[in-house]
CSV table of N, CA, C and O in Angstrom, one decimal:
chain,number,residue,atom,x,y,z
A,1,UNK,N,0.8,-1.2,0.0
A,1,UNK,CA,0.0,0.0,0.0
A,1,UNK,C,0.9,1.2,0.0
A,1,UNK,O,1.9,1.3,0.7
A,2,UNK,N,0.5,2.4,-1.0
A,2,UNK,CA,1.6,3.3,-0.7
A,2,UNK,C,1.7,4.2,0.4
A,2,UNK,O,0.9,3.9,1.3
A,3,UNK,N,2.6,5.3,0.7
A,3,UNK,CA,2.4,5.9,1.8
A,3,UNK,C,0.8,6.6,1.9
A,3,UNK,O,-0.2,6.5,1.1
A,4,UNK,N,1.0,7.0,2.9
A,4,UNK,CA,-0.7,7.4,3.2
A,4,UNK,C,0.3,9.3,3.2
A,4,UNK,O,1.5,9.7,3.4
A,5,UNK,N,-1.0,10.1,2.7
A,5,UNK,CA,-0.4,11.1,2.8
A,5,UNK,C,-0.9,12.2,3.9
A,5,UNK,O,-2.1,12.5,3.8
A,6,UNK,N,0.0,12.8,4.9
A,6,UNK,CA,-0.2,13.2,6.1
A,6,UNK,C,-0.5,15.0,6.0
A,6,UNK,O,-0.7,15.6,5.0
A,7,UNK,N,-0.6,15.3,6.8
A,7,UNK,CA,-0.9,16.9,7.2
A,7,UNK,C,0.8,17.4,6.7
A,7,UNK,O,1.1,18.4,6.1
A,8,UNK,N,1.5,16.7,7.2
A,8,UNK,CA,2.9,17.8,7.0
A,8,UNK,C,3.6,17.7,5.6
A,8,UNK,O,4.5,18.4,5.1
A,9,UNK,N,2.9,16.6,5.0
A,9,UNK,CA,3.2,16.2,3.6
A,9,UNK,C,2.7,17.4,3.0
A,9,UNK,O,3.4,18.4,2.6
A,10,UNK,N,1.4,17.4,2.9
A,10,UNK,CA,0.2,18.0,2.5
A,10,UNK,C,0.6,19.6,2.7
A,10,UNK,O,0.2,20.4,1.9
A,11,UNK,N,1.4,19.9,4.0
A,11,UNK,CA,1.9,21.6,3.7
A,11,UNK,C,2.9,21.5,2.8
A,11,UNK,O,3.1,22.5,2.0
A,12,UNK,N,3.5,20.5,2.8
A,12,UNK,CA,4.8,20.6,2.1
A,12,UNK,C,4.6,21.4,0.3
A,12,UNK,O,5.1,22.2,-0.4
A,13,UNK,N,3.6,20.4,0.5
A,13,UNK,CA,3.2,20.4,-1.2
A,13,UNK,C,2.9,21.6,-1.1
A,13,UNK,O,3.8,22.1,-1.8
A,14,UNK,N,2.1,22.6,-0.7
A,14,UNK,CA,1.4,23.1,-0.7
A,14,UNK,C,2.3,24.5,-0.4
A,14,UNK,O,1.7,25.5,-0.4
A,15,UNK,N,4.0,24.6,0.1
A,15,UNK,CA,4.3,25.7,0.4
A,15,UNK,C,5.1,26.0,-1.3
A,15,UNK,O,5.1,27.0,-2.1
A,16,UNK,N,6.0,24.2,-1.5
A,16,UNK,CA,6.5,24.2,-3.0
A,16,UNK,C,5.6,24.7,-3.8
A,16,UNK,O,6.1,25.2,-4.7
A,17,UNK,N,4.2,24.8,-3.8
A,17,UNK,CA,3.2,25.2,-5.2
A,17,UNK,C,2.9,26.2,-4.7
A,17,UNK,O,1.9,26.7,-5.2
A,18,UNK,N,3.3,26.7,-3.9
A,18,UNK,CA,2.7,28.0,-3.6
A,18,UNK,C,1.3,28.6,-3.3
A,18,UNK,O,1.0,29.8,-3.6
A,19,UNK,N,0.1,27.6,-2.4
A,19,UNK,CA,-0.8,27.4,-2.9
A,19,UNK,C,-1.5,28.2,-1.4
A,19,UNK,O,-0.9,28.4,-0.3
A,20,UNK,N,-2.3,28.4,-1.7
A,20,UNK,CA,-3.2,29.1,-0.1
A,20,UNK,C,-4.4,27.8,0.1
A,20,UNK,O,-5.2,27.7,-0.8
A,21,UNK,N,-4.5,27.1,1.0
A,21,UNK,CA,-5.7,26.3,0.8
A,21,UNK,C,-6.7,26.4,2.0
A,21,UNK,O,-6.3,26.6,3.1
A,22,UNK,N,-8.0,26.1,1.7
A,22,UNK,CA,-8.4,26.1,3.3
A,22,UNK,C,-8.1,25.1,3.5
A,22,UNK,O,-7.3,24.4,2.9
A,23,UNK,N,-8.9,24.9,4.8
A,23,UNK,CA,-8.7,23.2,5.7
A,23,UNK,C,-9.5,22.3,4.6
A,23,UNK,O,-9.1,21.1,4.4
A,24,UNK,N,-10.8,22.7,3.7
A,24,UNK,CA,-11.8,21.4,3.3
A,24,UNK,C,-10.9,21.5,1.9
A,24,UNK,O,-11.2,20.6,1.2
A,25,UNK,N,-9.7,22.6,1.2
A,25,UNK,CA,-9.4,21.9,0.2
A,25,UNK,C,-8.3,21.1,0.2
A,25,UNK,O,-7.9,20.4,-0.8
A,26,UNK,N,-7.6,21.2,1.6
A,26,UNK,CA,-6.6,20.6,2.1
A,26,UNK,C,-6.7,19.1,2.3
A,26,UNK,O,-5.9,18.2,2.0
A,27,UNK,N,-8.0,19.1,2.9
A,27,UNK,CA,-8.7,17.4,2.6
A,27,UNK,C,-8.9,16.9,1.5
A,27,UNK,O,-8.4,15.7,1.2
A,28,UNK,N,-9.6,17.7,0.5
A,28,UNK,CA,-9.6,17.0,-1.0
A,28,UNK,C,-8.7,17.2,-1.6
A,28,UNK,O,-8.7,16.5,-2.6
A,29,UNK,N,-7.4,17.9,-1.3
A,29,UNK,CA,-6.2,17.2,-2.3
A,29,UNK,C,-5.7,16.3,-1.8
A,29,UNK,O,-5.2,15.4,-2.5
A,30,UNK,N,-5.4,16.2,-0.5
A,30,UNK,CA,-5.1,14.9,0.4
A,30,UNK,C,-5.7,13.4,-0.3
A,30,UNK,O,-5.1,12.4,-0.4
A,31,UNK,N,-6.5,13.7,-0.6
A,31,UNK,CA,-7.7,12.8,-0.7
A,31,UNK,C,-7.1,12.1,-2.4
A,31,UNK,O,-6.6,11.0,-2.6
A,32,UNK,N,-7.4,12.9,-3.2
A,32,UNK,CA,-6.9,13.1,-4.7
A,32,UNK,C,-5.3,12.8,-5.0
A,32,UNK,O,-5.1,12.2,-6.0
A,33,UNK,N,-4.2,13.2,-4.1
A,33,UNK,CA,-3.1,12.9,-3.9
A,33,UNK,C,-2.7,10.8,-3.8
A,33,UNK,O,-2.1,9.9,-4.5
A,34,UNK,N,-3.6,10.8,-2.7
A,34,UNK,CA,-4.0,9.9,-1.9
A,34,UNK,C,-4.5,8.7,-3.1
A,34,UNK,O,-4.0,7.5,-3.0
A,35,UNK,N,-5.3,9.0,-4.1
A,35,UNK,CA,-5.7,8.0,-4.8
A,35,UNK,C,-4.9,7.9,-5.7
A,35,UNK,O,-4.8,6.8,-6.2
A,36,UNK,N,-4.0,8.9,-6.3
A,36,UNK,CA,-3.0,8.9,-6.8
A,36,UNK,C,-1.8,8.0,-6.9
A,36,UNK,O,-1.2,7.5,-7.9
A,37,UNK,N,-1.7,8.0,-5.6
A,37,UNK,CA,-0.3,6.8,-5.0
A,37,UNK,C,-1.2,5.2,-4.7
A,37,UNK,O,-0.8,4.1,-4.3
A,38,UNK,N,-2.3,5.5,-5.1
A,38,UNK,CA,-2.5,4.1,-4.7
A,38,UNK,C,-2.9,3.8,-6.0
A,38,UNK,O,-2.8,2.6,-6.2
A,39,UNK,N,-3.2,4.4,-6.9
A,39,UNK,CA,-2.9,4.0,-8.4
A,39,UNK,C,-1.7,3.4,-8.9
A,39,UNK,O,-1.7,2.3,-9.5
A,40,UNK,N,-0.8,4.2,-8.5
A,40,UNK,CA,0.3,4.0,-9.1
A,40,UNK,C,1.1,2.5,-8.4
A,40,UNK,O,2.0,1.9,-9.0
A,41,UNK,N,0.6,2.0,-7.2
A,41,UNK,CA,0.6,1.3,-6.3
A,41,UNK,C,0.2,-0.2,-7.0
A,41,UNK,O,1.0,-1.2,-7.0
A,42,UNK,N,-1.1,-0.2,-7.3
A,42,UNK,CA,-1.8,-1.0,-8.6
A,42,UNK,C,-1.1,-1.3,-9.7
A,42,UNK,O,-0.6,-2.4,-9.9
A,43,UNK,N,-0.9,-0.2,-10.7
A,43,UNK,CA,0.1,-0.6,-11.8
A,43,UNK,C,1.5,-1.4,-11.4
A,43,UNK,O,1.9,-2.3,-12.2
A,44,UNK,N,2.3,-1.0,-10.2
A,44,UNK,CA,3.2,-1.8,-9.9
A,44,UNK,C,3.2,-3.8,-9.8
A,44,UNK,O,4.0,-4.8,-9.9
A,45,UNK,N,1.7,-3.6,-9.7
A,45,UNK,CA,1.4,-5.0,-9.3
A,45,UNK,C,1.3,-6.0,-10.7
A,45,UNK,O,1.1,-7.2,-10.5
A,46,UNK,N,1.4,-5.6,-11.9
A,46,UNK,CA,1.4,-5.2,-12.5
A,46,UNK,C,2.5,-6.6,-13.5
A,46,UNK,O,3.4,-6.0,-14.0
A,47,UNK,N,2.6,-7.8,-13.8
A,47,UNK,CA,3.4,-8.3,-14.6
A,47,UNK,C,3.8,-7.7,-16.2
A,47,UNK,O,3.1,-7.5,-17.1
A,48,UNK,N,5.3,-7.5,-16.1
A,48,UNK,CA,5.9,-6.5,-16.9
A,48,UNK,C,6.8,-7.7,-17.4
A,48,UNK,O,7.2,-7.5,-18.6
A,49,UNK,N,7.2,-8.7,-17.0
A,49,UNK,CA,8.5,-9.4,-17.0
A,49,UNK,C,8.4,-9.8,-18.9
A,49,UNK,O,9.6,-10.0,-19.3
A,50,UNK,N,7.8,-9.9,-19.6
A,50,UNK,CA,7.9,-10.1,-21.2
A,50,UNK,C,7.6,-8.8,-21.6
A,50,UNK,O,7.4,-8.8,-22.8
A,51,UNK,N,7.4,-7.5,-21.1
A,51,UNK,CA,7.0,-6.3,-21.7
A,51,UNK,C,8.8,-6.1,-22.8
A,51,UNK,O,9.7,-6.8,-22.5
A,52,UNK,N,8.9,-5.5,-23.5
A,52,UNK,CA,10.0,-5.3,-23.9
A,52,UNK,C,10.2,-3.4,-23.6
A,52,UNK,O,9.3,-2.7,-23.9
A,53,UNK,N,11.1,-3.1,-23.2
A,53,UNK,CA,10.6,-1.5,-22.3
A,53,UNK,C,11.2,-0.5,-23.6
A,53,UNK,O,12.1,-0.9,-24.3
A,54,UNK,N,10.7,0.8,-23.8
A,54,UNK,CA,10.6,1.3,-24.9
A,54,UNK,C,10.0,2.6,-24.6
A,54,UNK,O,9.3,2.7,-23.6
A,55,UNK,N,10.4,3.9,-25.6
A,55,UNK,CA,10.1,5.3,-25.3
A,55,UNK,C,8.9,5.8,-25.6
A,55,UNK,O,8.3,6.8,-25.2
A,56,UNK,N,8.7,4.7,-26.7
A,56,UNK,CA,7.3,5.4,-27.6
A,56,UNK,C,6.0,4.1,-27.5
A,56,UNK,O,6.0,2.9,-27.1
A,57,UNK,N,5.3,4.6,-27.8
A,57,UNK,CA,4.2,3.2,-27.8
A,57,UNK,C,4.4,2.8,-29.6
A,57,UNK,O,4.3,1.6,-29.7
A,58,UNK,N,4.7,3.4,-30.8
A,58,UNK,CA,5.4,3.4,-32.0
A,58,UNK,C,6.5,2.8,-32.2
A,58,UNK,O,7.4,3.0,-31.5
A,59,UNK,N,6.6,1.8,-33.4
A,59,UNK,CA,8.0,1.6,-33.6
A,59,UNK,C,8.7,2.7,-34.5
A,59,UNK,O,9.9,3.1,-34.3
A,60,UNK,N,8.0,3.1,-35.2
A,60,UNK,CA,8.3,4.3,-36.2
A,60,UNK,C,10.0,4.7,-35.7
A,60,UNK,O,10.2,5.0,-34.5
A,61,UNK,N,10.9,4.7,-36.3
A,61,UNK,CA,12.3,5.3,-36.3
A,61,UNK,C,12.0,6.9,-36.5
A,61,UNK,O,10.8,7.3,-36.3
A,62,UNK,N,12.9,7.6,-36.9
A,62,UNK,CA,13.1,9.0,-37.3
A,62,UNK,C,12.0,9.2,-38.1
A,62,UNK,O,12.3,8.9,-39.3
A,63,UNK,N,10.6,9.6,-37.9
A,63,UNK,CA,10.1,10.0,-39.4
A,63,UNK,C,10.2,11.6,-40.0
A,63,UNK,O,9.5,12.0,-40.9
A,64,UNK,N,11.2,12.4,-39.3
A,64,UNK,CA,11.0,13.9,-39.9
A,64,UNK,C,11.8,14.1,-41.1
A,64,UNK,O,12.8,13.3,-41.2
A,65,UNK,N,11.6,14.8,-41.9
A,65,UNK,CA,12.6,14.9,-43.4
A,65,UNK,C,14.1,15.0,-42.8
A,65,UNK,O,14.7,14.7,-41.7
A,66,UNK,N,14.5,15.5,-43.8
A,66,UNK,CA,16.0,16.0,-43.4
A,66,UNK,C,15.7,17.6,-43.6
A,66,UNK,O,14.8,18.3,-44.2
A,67,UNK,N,17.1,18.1,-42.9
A,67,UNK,CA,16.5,20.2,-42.3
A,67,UNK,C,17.8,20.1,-44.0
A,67,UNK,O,19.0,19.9,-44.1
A,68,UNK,N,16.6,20.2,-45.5
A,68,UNK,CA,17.2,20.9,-46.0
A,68,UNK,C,16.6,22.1,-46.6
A,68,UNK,O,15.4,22.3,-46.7
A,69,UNK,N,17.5,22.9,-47.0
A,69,UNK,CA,16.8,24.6,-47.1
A,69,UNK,C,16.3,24.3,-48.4
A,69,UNK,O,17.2,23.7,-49.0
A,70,UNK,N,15.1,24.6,-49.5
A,70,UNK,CA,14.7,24.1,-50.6
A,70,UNK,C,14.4,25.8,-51.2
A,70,UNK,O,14.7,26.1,-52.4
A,71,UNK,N,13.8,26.9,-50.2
A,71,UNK,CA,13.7,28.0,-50.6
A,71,UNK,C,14.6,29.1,-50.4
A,71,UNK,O,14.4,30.3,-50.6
A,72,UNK,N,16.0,28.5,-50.0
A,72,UNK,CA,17.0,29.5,-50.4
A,72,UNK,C,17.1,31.2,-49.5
A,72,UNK,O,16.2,31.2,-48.6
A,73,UNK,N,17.7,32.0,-49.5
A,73,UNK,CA,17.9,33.5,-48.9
A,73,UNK,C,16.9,34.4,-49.8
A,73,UNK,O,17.1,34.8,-50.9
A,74,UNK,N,15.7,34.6,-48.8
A,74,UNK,CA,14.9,35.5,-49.8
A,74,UNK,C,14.5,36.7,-49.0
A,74,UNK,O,13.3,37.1,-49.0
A,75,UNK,N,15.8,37.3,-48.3
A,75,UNK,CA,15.8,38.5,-47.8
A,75,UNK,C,15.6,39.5,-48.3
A,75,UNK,O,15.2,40.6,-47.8
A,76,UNK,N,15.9,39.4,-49.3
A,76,UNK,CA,15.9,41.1,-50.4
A,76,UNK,C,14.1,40.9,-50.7
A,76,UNK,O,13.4,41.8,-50.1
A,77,UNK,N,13.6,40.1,-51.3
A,77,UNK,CA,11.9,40.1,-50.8
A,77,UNK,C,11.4,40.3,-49.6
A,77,UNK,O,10.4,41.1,-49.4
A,78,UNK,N,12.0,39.6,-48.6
A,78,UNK,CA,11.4,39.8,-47.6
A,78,UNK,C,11.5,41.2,-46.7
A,78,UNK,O,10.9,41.2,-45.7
A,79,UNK,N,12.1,42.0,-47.1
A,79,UNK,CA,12.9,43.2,-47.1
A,79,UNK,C,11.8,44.1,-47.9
A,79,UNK,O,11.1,45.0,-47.5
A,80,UNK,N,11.8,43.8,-48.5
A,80,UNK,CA,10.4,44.4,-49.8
A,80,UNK,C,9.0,45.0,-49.4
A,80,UNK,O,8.2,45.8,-49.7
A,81,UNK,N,9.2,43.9,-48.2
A,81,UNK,CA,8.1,44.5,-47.2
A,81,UNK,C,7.8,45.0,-46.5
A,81,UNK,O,6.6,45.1,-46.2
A,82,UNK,N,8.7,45.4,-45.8
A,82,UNK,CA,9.2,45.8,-44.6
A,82,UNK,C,8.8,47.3,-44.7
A,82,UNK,O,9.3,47.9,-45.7
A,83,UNK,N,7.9,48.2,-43.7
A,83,UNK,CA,7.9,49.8,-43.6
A,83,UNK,C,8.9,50.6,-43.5
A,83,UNK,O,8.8,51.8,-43.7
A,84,UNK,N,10.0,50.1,-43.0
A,84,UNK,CA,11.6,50.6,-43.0
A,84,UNK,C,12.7,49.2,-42.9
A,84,UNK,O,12.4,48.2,-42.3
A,85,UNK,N,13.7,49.3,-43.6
A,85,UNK,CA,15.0,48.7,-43.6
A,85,UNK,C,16.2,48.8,-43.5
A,85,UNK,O,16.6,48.8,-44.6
A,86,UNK,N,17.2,49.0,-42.7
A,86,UNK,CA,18.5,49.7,-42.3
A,86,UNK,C,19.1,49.0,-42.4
A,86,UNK,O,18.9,48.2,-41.5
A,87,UNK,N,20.5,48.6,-43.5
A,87,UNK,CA,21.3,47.4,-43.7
A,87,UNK,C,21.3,46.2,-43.6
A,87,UNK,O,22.0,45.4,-43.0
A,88,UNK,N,19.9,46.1,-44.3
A,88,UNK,CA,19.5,44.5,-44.8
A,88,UNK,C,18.9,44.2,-43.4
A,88,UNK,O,18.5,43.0,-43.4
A,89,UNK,N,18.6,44.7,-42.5
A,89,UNK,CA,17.5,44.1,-41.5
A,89,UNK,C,16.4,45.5,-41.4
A,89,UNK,O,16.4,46.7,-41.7
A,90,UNK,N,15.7,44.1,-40.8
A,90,UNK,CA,14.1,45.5,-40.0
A,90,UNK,C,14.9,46.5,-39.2
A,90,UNK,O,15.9,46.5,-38.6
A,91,UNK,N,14.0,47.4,-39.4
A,91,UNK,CA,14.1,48.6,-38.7
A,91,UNK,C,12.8,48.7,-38.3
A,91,UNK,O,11.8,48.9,-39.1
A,92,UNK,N,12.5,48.6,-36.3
A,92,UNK,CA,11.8,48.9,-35.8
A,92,UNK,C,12.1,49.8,-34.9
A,92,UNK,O,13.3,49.9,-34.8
A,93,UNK,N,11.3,50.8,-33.8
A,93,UNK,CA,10.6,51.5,-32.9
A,93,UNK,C,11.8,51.4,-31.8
A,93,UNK,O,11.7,50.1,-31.7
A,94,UNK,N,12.5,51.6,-31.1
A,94,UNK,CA,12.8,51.4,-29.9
A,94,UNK,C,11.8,50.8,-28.9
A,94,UNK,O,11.0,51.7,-28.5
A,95,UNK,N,11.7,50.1,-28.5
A,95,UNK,CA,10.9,49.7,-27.4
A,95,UNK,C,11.7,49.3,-26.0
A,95,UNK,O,11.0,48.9,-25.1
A,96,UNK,N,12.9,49.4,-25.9
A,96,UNK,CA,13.0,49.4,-24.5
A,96,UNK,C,14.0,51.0,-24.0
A,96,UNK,O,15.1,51.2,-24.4
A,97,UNK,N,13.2,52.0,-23.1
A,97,UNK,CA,13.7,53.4,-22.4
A,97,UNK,C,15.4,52.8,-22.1
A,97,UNK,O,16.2,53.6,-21.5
């Protein structure tokens, strides 16, 4: 059975998350916490010994293309559009005083 989770647990959590709780929500995450570890408690029970263990539920290898550039430097267009341009980059606003 897993740990049972206590009042000092229960601040603990609750100072790391930063959380303000009353006393009755203090119970229901107790509670919720609580069923949590005894889930996970269950799965342990759990015969795994022929699972073969693995990252993905997929066999799929690499399926993304390869990073090649097909459309080339098309700055001087992209430049084209631009409301102002100052040596080949944007020219914007100052925004930080």
């Amino acid at each position: 059975m897993a740990k049972q989770i206590d009042d000092e647990t229960m601040e603990n959590v609750c100072i790391l998350a930063k959380l303000s709780l009353t006393e009755e929500e203090k119970e229901k995450a107790k509670k919720d916490m609580q069923e949590m570890l005894d889930y996970v408690d269950k799965l342990d029970e759990l015969d795994t010994s022929g699972v073969e263990p693995m990252s993905h539920i997929f066999g799929d290898q690499n399926v993304f293309r390869e990073d090649v550039v097909t459309n080339g430097d098309n700055s001087k267009e992209m430049l084209a559009n631009a409301p102002k341009a100052k040596e080949g980059q944007y020219q914007v606003p100052k925004t930080i005083g």
